[in-house]
Amino acid sequence: MTKKLLLKDIAKLAGVSEMTASRALRDAPDVSKATKAKVERIAQSHGYVPNRIAGSLSSKSVNLVAVVVPSLNSFVFPEVLSGVSETLANSPLKPVVGVSGYDLAEEEEVIREMLSWRPSGLIVAGLEHTETTRKMLAQADCPVVEIMDTDGDPVGHCVGISHLEAGRLMAREMLARGYRRIGFIGTKMPQDFRAKKRFDGFVAELTDQGVQLSDQELFSGGSSILTGRELTADMLQRSPEIECIYYSSDVMSVGGMMHCQVAGLDIPNDLALAGFNNLEILQGLPLPLATTDSCRRAIGKRAAEIVLKAREQGGNLLAVHEVLQSRISAGQSL
């Protein structure tokens, strides 16, 4: 276990008194700019987070579980949050949410702010962080659970699916159904590390089986039905031979279906479609679209259970690394 840094350790490294270090980190006006900068630099480089709980509460945690996700605009993360909330409902702990916007620098600031209030747990989406964020997570005085992804090096606890394997599974499914002229459309690329891993796994499986990806669109913006519709039209215009398209999200595949309806294309005879996440938006469509269940609610539940168990054991819980199995639903679009 990594030794938890205290304020006195930061003060010693900076060559100042503990009081001066405290005042510097609180931006007190009677501390010189040079001293503030030095103390802040040392604190940041060592992953130290100031404790903002004053007085007699300074050594305690609050009954909050910080949950940091990239977005609340998509249909993906509310399901995760529902799983967290449902599991914490009968405990004293309550979730509080921070949004990083798929920006690692913003994630670092959000996590620093949340840890400063000494939460009882921290749940954060993804395994990719800045080096400073990783140090803060390692130094945190609460259980930390990284969620959604297992393809990487977790700081502590981790629960999610393998996105590399999810991509490979969809490639195998498409190839087994006889498709060879295949395209990929992804959004938030490359900021969405998990979508990028699915793409990498997908292409790797095609390559292993002697098939080359026919076309790709790695769009930097976010997912929407309109974007899916437009990018599908663009891909088919430049690559009319495409038989099947794999989308990074269900929202985009719904847009693809809309394009097919307007263009008079029969699904899957003229064009096969598949998305990812098994979102509720797929329910009630005139044609069930192929997708992959990413276990979002189950991931949220397990993450909250890990926080509760670690709390019960006083932080002595051995690191949990749990890989859930994603499942393909072929619908009627493959």
Tab-separated table of C-alpha atoms in Angstrom:
chain	number	residue	atom	x	y	z
A	1	MET	CA	0.000	0.000	0.000
A	2	THR	CA	1.204	3.507	-0.838
A	3	LYS	CA	1.785	5.724	2.203
A	4	LYS	CA	-0.839	8.459	2.362
A	5	LEU	CA	0.743	11.895	2.192
A	6	LEU	CA	-0.225	14.352	4.908
A	7	LEU	CA	-0.025	18.120	4.901
A	8	LYS	CA	3.085	17.927	7.071
A	9	ASP	CA	4.776	15.836	4.366
A	10	ILE	CA	4.045	18.479	1.721
A	11	ALA	CA	5.301	21.202	4.086
A	12	LYS	CA	8.533	19.295	4.687
A	13	LEU	CA	9.113	18.785	0.967
A	14	ALA	CA	8.510	22.471	0.357
A	15	GLY	CA	10.721	23.556	3.230
A	16	VAL	CA	7.963	25.538	4.966
A	17	SER	CA	5.902	25.168	8.127
A	18	GLU	CA	2.726	23.129	8.123
A	19	MET	CA	0.735	26.309	8.750
A	20	THR	CA	2.352	28.050	5.761
A	21	ALA	CA	1.669	25.059	3.541
A	22	SER	CA	-1.965	25.032	4.661
A	23	ARG	CA	-2.375	28.743	3.982
A	24	ALA	CA	-0.657	28.422	0.602
A	25	LEU	CA	-3.049	25.682	-0.493
A	26	ARG	CA	-5.994	27.797	0.698
A	27	ASP	CA	-4.663	30.752	-1.358
A	28	ALA	CA	-4.285	32.932	1.735
A	29	PRO	CA	-3.289	36.523	0.844
A	30	ASP	CA	-0.369	36.697	3.300
A	31	VAL	CA	1.624	33.963	1.547
A	32	SER	CA	3.976	35.014	-1.238
A	33	LYS	CA	3.242	34.002	-4.821
A	34	ALA	CA	6.511	32.124	-5.017
A	35	THR	CA	5.728	30.073	-1.909
A	36	LYS	CA	2.189	29.351	-3.106
A	37	ALA	CA	3.487	28.193	-6.467
A	38	LYS	CA	6.133	25.965	-4.861
A	39	VAL	CA	3.709	24.329	-2.414
A	40	GLU	CA	1.043	23.835	-5.090
A	41	ARG	CA	3.577	22.335	-7.493
A	42	ILE	CA	4.814	19.848	-4.898
A	43	ALA	CA	1.281	18.933	-3.820
A	44	GLN	CA	0.231	18.364	-7.423
A	45	SER	CA	3.291	16.327	-8.359
A	46	HIS	CA	2.694	13.990	-5.406
A	47	GLY	CA	-1.058	13.648	-5.894
A	48	TYR	CA	-1.864	15.388	-2.612
A	49	VAL	CA	-5.400	16.776	-2.282
A	50	PRO	CA	-6.132	19.442	0.381
A	51	ASN	CA	-8.694	18.509	2.997
A	52	ARG	CA	-11.527	21.042	2.965
A	53	ILE	CA	-13.459	19.589	5.861
A	54	ALA	CA	-12.697	21.978	8.667
A	55	GLY	CA	-12.011	21.583	12.372
A	56	SER	CA	-12.972	18.401	14.158
A	57	LEU	CA	-14.312	16.856	10.949
A	58	SER	CA	-10.945	17.000	9.202
A	59	SER	CA	-10.077	13.375	9.834
A	60	LYS	CA	-13.481	12.028	8.812
A	61	SER	CA	-15.203	11.406	5.485
A	62	VAL	CA	-18.591	12.601	4.335
A	63	ASN	CA	-21.383	10.205	3.364
A	64	LEU	CA	-20.973	10.926	-0.320
A	65	VAL	CA	-19.708	8.716	-3.118
A	66	ALA	CA	-18.188	10.749	-5.934
A	67	VAL	CA	-19.048	9.435	-9.401
A	68	VAL	CA	-17.117	10.923	-12.332
A	69	VAL	CA	-18.401	10.233	-15.854
A	70	PRO	CA	-17.539	11.735	-19.254
A	71	SER	CA	-21.054	12.894	-20.116
A	72	LEU	CA	-24.673	13.066	-19.044
A	73	ASN	CA	-25.880	13.990	-22.534
A	74	SER	CA	-25.655	10.441	-23.856
A	75	PHE	CA	-27.996	7.592	-22.967
A	76	VAL	CA	-25.080	5.548	-21.623
A	77	PHE	CA	-24.096	6.869	-18.218
A	78	PRO	CA	-27.524	7.510	-16.630
A	79	GLU	CA	-27.965	3.727	-16.590
A	80	VAL	CA	-24.657	3.378	-14.732
A	81	LEU	CA	-25.729	6.025	-12.237
A	82	SER	CA	-29.031	4.217	-11.723
A	83	GLY	CA	-27.120	1.087	-10.740
A	84	VAL	CA	-24.972	3.065	-8.294
A	85	SER	CA	-27.964	4.853	-6.746
A	86	GLU	CA	-30.003	1.666	-6.443
A	87	THR	CA	-27.213	-0.113	-4.570
A	88	LEU	CA	-26.492	2.802	-2.213
A	89	ALA	CA	-30.186	3.447	-1.522
A	90	ASN	CA	-30.310	1.433	1.721
A	91	SER	CA	-26.979	2.740	3.034
A	92	PRO	CA	-26.012	6.110	4.549
A	93	LEU	CA	-24.055	6.904	1.376
A	94	LYS	CA	-25.375	9.018	-1.473
A	95	PRO	CA	-23.861	9.558	-4.938
A	96	VAL	CA	-22.733	12.956	-6.201
A	97	VAL	CA	-21.845	13.310	-9.888
A	98	GLY	CA	-19.038	15.110	-11.711
A	99	VAL	CA	-18.687	15.367	-15.498
A	100	SER	CA	-15.344	15.389	-17.307
A	101	GLY	CA	-16.508	16.017	-20.870
A	102	TYR	CA	-14.097	13.376	-22.251
A	103	ASP	CA	-11.256	15.736	-21.276
A	104	LEU	CA	-8.508	14.270	-19.081
A	105	ALA	CA	-7.418	17.694	-17.813
A	106	GLU	CA	-10.997	18.497	-16.815
A	107	GLU	CA	-11.309	15.059	-15.203
A	108	GLU	CA	-8.216	15.859	-13.132
A	109	GLU	CA	-9.797	19.075	-11.842
A	110	VAL	CA	-13.128	17.411	-11.106
A	111	ILE	CA	-11.478	14.571	-9.185
A	112	ARG	CA	-9.247	16.971	-7.245
A	113	GLU	CA	-12.282	18.994	-6.185
A	114	MET	CA	-14.308	15.932	-5.223
A	115	LEU	CA	-11.510	14.288	-3.249
A	116	SER	CA	-10.944	17.534	-1.331
A	117	TRP	CA	-14.270	16.909	0.443
A	118	ARG	CA	-13.123	13.441	1.586
A	119	PRO	CA	-15.891	11.292	0.067
A	120	SER	CA	-16.529	7.759	1.274
A	121	GLY	CA	-15.762	6.414	-2.185
A	122	LEU	CA	-14.843	7.457	-5.714
A	123	ILE	CA	-16.175	5.793	-8.867
A	124	VAL	CA	-14.628	7.011	-12.118
A	125	ALA	CA	-15.295	5.942	-15.698
A	126	GLY	CA	-12.288	4.679	-17.607
A	127	LEU	CA	-8.695	3.654	-16.993
A	128	GLU	CA	-6.951	6.484	-18.861
A	129	HIS	CA	-6.046	9.480	-16.697
A	130	THR	CA	-3.344	12.116	-16.427
A	131	GLU	CA	-0.344	11.113	-14.336
A	132	THR	CA	-1.421	13.575	-11.651
A	133	THR	CA	-4.900	12.045	-11.550
A	134	ARG	CA	-3.428	8.566	-11.136
A	135	LYS	CA	-1.364	9.814	-8.207
A	136	MET	CA	-4.442	11.388	-6.610
A	137	LEU	CA	-6.387	8.153	-7.018
A	138	ALA	CA	-3.530	6.167	-5.484
A	139	GLN	CA	-3.346	8.603	-2.554
A	140	ALA	CA	-7.112	8.775	-1.967
A	141	ASP	CA	-8.330	8.056	1.566
A	142	CYS	CA	-11.323	6.142	0.205
A	143	PRO	CA	-11.968	3.150	-2.041
A	144	VAL	CA	-11.510	4.006	-5.728
A	145	VAL	CA	-13.316	1.986	-8.403
A	146	GLU	CA	-12.556	2.512	-12.088
A	147	ILE	CA	-15.478	1.345	-14.203
A	148	MET	CA	-16.649	0.526	-17.739
A	149	ASP	CA	-13.293	-0.757	-19.018
A	150	THR	CA	-10.872	-3.528	-18.083
A	151	ASP	CA	-8.330	-3.165	-20.898
A	152	GLY	CA	-5.551	-1.369	-19.074
A	153	ASP	CA	-3.812	-0.788	-15.758
A	154	PRO	CA	-6.272	0.085	-12.975
A	155	VAL	CA	-5.097	2.078	-9.962
A	156	GLY	CA	-7.142	-0.009	-7.528
A	157	HIS	CA	-10.538	-1.663	-7.924
A	158	CYS	CA	-11.895	-2.118	-11.446
A	159	VAL	CA	-15.142	-3.451	-12.899
A	160	GLY	CA	-16.276	-3.355	-16.512
A	161	ILE	CA	-16.076	-5.148	-19.826
A	162	SER	CA	-13.254	-5.704	-22.298
A	163	HIS	CA	-13.923	-3.318	-25.178
A	164	LEU	CA	-11.196	-4.937	-27.234
A	165	GLU	CA	-13.021	-8.245	-26.934
A	166	ALA	CA	-16.414	-6.591	-27.600
A	167	GLY	CA	-15.056	-5.300	-30.899
A	168	ARG	CA	-13.662	-8.711	-31.790
A	169	LEU	CA	-16.977	-10.394	-30.944
A	170	MET	CA	-18.914	-8.134	-33.321
A	171	ALA	CA	-16.373	-8.719	-36.096
A	172	ARG	CA	-16.752	-12.489	-35.657
A	173	GLU	CA	-20.542	-12.163	-35.755
A	174	MET	CA	-20.485	-10.160	-38.993
A	175	LEU	CA	-17.974	-12.456	-40.654
A	176	ALA	CA	-19.955	-15.544	-39.598
A	177	ARG	CA	-22.967	-14.060	-41.396
A	178	GLY	CA	-20.982	-13.726	-44.599
A	179	TYR	CA	-20.225	-9.992	-44.673
A	180	ARG	CA	-16.877	-8.970	-46.133
A	181	ARG	CA	-17.329	-5.349	-47.257
A	182	ILE	CA	-17.613	-3.751	-43.842
A	183	GLY	CA	-17.439	-0.144	-42.619
A	184	PHE	CA	-17.046	1.472	-39.189
A	185	ILE	CA	-18.507	4.781	-37.975
A	186	GLY	CA	-17.379	6.107	-34.589
A	187	THR	CA	-17.862	9.330	-32.648
A	188	LYS	CA	-15.861	11.154	-29.983
A	189	MET	CA	-12.752	9.727	-31.571
A	190	PRO	CA	-10.119	9.583	-30.215
A	191	GLN	CA	-11.306	11.110	-26.898
A	192	ASP	CA	-13.543	8.123	-26.177
A	193	PHE	CA	-10.864	5.570	-25.294
A	194	ARG	CA	-13.380	2.752	-24.958
A	195	ALA	CA	-14.833	3.321	-28.441
A	196	LYS	CA	-11.278	3.408	-29.800
A	197	LYS	CA	-10.534	0.048	-28.161
A	198	ARG	CA	-13.666	-1.479	-29.716
A	199	PHE	CA	-12.536	-0.171	-33.083
A	200	ASP	CA	-9.045	-1.626	-32.565
A	201	GLY	CA	-10.444	-5.010	-31.534
A	202	PHE	CA	-12.878	-4.990	-34.450
A	203	VAL	CA	-10.185	-4.231	-37.037
A	204	ALA	CA	-7.764	-6.714	-35.459
A	205	GLU	CA	-10.298	-9.552	-35.715
A	206	LEU	CA	-11.119	-8.697	-39.330
A	207	THR	CA	-7.412	-8.650	-40.143
A	208	ASP	CA	-6.806	-11.963	-38.352
A	209	GLN	CA	-9.469	-13.517	-40.567
A	210	GLY	CA	-8.069	-12.025	-43.772
A	211	VAL	CA	-10.599	-9.206	-44.228
A	212	GLN	CA	-9.696	-5.536	-44.628
A	213	LEU	CA	-11.991	-2.800	-43.309
A	214	SER	CA	-13.569	-1.242	-46.410
A	215	ASP	CA	-14.215	2.257	-45.031
A	216	GLN	CA	-14.175	4.161	-41.748
A	217	GLU	CA	-15.398	7.453	-40.316
A	218	LEU	CA	-13.804	8.526	-37.028
A	219	PHE	CA	-15.895	11.599	-36.171
A	220	SER	CA	-14.588	13.912	-33.422
A	221	GLY	CA	-18.042	15.157	-32.382
A	222	GLY	CA	-20.668	13.485	-30.251
A	223	SER	CA	-23.278	10.855	-31.078
A	224	SER	CA	-26.718	11.797	-32.339
A	225	ILE	CA	-29.344	10.277	-34.597
A	226	LEU	CA	-28.797	13.095	-37.096
A	227	THR	CA	-25.029	12.524	-37.124
A	228	GLY	CA	-25.547	8.800	-37.643
A	229	ARG	CA	-27.882	9.487	-40.533
A	230	GLU	CA	-25.502	11.968	-42.193
A	231	LEU	CA	-22.336	9.902	-41.749
A	232	THR	CA	-24.082	6.792	-43.090
A	233	ALA	CA	-25.142	8.707	-46.188
A	234	ASP	CA	-21.583	10.020	-46.639
A	235	MET	CA	-20.039	6.557	-46.305
A	236	LEU	CA	-22.442	4.931	-48.768
A	237	GLN	CA	-21.890	7.717	-51.269
A	238	ARG	CA	-18.129	7.210	-51.342
A	239	SER	CA	-18.235	3.419	-50.752
A	240	PRO	CA	-21.472	2.119	-52.311
A	241	GLU	CA	-20.182	-1.456	-52.117
A	242	ILE	CA	-20.471	-1.472	-48.286
A	243	GLU	CA	-22.611	-4.387	-47.047
A	244	CYS	CA	-22.475	-3.811	-43.289
A	245	ILE	CA	-21.687	-0.937	-40.903
A	246	TYR	CA	-20.571	-1.203	-37.270
A	247	TYR	CA	-21.318	1.945	-35.247
A	248	SER	CA	-19.649	2.965	-31.991
A	249	SER	CA	-23.064	3.603	-30.413
A	250	ASP	CA	-26.708	2.595	-30.767
A	251	VAL	CA	-27.709	6.223	-31.230
A	252	MET	CA	-25.648	6.313	-34.409
A	253	SER	CA	-27.069	3.020	-35.680
A	254	VAL	CA	-30.589	4.411	-35.251
A	255	GLY	CA	-29.489	7.300	-37.483
A	256	GLY	CA	-28.204	4.736	-39.976
A	257	MET	CA	-31.594	3.031	-39.948
A	258	MET	CA	-33.282	6.402	-40.603
A	259	HIS	CA	-31.073	6.949	-43.643
A	260	CYS	CA	-31.937	3.510	-44.984
A	261	GLN	CA	-35.655	4.186	-44.638
A	262	VAL	CA	-35.406	7.498	-46.518
A	263	ALA	CA	-33.095	6.055	-49.190
A	264	GLY	CA	-35.319	3.014	-49.740
A	265	LEU	CA	-32.657	0.534	-48.586
A	266	ASP	CA	-33.751	-2.788	-47.146
A	267	ILE	CA	-32.163	-3.808	-43.832
A	268	PRO	CA	-30.270	-6.158	-43.747
A	269	ASN	CA	-30.467	-7.224	-47.423
A	270	ASP	CA	-29.123	-3.954	-48.837
A	271	LEU	CA	-27.239	-2.858	-45.723
A	272	ALA	CA	-26.694	-4.533	-42.356
A	273	LEU	CA	-26.293	-2.397	-39.215
A	274	ALA	CA	-24.998	-2.936	-35.680
A	275	GLY	CA	-24.424	-0.578	-32.769
A	276	PHE	CA	-23.215	-0.824	-29.197
A	277	ASN	CA	-24.589	-0.466	-25.633
A	278	ASN	CA	-28.098	-1.965	-25.923
A	279	LEU	CA	-29.671	1.405	-25.104
A	280	GLU	CA	-33.319	1.800	-24.173
A	281	ILE	CA	-33.747	3.919	-27.320
A	282	LEU	CA	-33.754	0.661	-29.305
A	283	GLN	CA	-36.954	-0.494	-27.639
A	284	GLY	CA	-40.026	0.000	-29.806
A	285	LEU	CA	-38.210	0.554	-33.107
A	286	PRO	CA	-39.961	-0.941	-36.143
A	287	LEU	CA	-36.865	-3.087	-36.700
A	288	PRO	CA	-34.806	-4.520	-33.799
A	289	LEU	CA	-31.236	-3.341	-34.377
A	290	ALA	CA	-28.174	-5.449	-33.611
A	291	THR	CA	-26.213	-4.269	-30.587
A	292	THR	CA	-23.939	-5.343	-27.740
A	293	ASP	CA	-25.074	-5.230	-24.129
A	294	SER	CA	-22.326	-3.390	-22.226
A	295	CYS	CA	-23.699	-4.300	-18.746
A	296	ARG	CA	-24.039	-0.649	-17.723
A	297	ARG	CA	-26.438	-1.043	-14.793
A	298	ALA	CA	-24.584	-4.132	-13.535
A	299	ILE	CA	-21.304	-2.202	-13.611
A	300	GLY	CA	-22.811	0.623	-11.563
A	301	LYS	CA	-24.221	-1.833	-9.037
A	302	ARG	CA	-20.949	-3.740	-8.639
A	303	ALA	CA	-18.941	-0.538	-8.250
A	304	ALA	CA	-21.221	0.637	-5.447
A	305	GLU	CA	-21.085	-2.803	-3.803
A	306	ILE	CA	-17.280	-2.641	-3.814
A	307	VAL	CA	-17.368	0.793	-2.144
A	308	LEU	CA	-19.751	-0.487	0.534
A	309	LYS	CA	-17.710	-3.630	1.191
A	310	ALA	CA	-14.445	-1.677	1.396
A	311	ARG	CA	-16.103	0.711	3.855
A	312	GLU	CA	-17.249	-2.216	6.005
A	313	GLN	CA	-13.736	-3.654	6.060
A	314	GLY	CA	-12.093	-0.363	6.919
A	315	GLY	CA	-10.327	0.000	3.598
A	316	ASN	CA	-8.622	-3.410	3.837
A	317	LEU	CA	-10.423	-4.965	0.854
A	318	LEU	CA	-8.029	-6.555	-1.623
A	319	ALA	CA	-8.147	-5.018	-5.102
A	320	VAL	CA	-11.100	-6.276	-7.128
A	321	HIS	CA	-10.613	-6.690	-10.887
A	322	GLU	CA	-13.910	-7.925	-12.321
A	323	VAL	CA	-14.553	-8.467	-16.036
A	324	LEU	CA	-18.229	-8.728	-17.008
A	325	GLN	CA	-19.189	-10.486	-20.222
A	326	SER	CA	-20.663	-8.352	-23.002
A	327	ARG	CA	-23.344	-10.059	-25.096
A	328	ILE	CA	-24.390	-9.553	-28.728
A	329	SER	CA	-28.038	-9.248	-29.673
A	330	ALA	CA	-28.318	-9.705	-33.449
A	331	GLY	CA	-31.840	-8.286	-33.708
A	332	GLN	CA	-33.057	-8.247	-37.308
A	333	SER	CA	-30.448	-5.909	-38.785
A	334	LEU	CA	-27.562	-8.352	-39.332
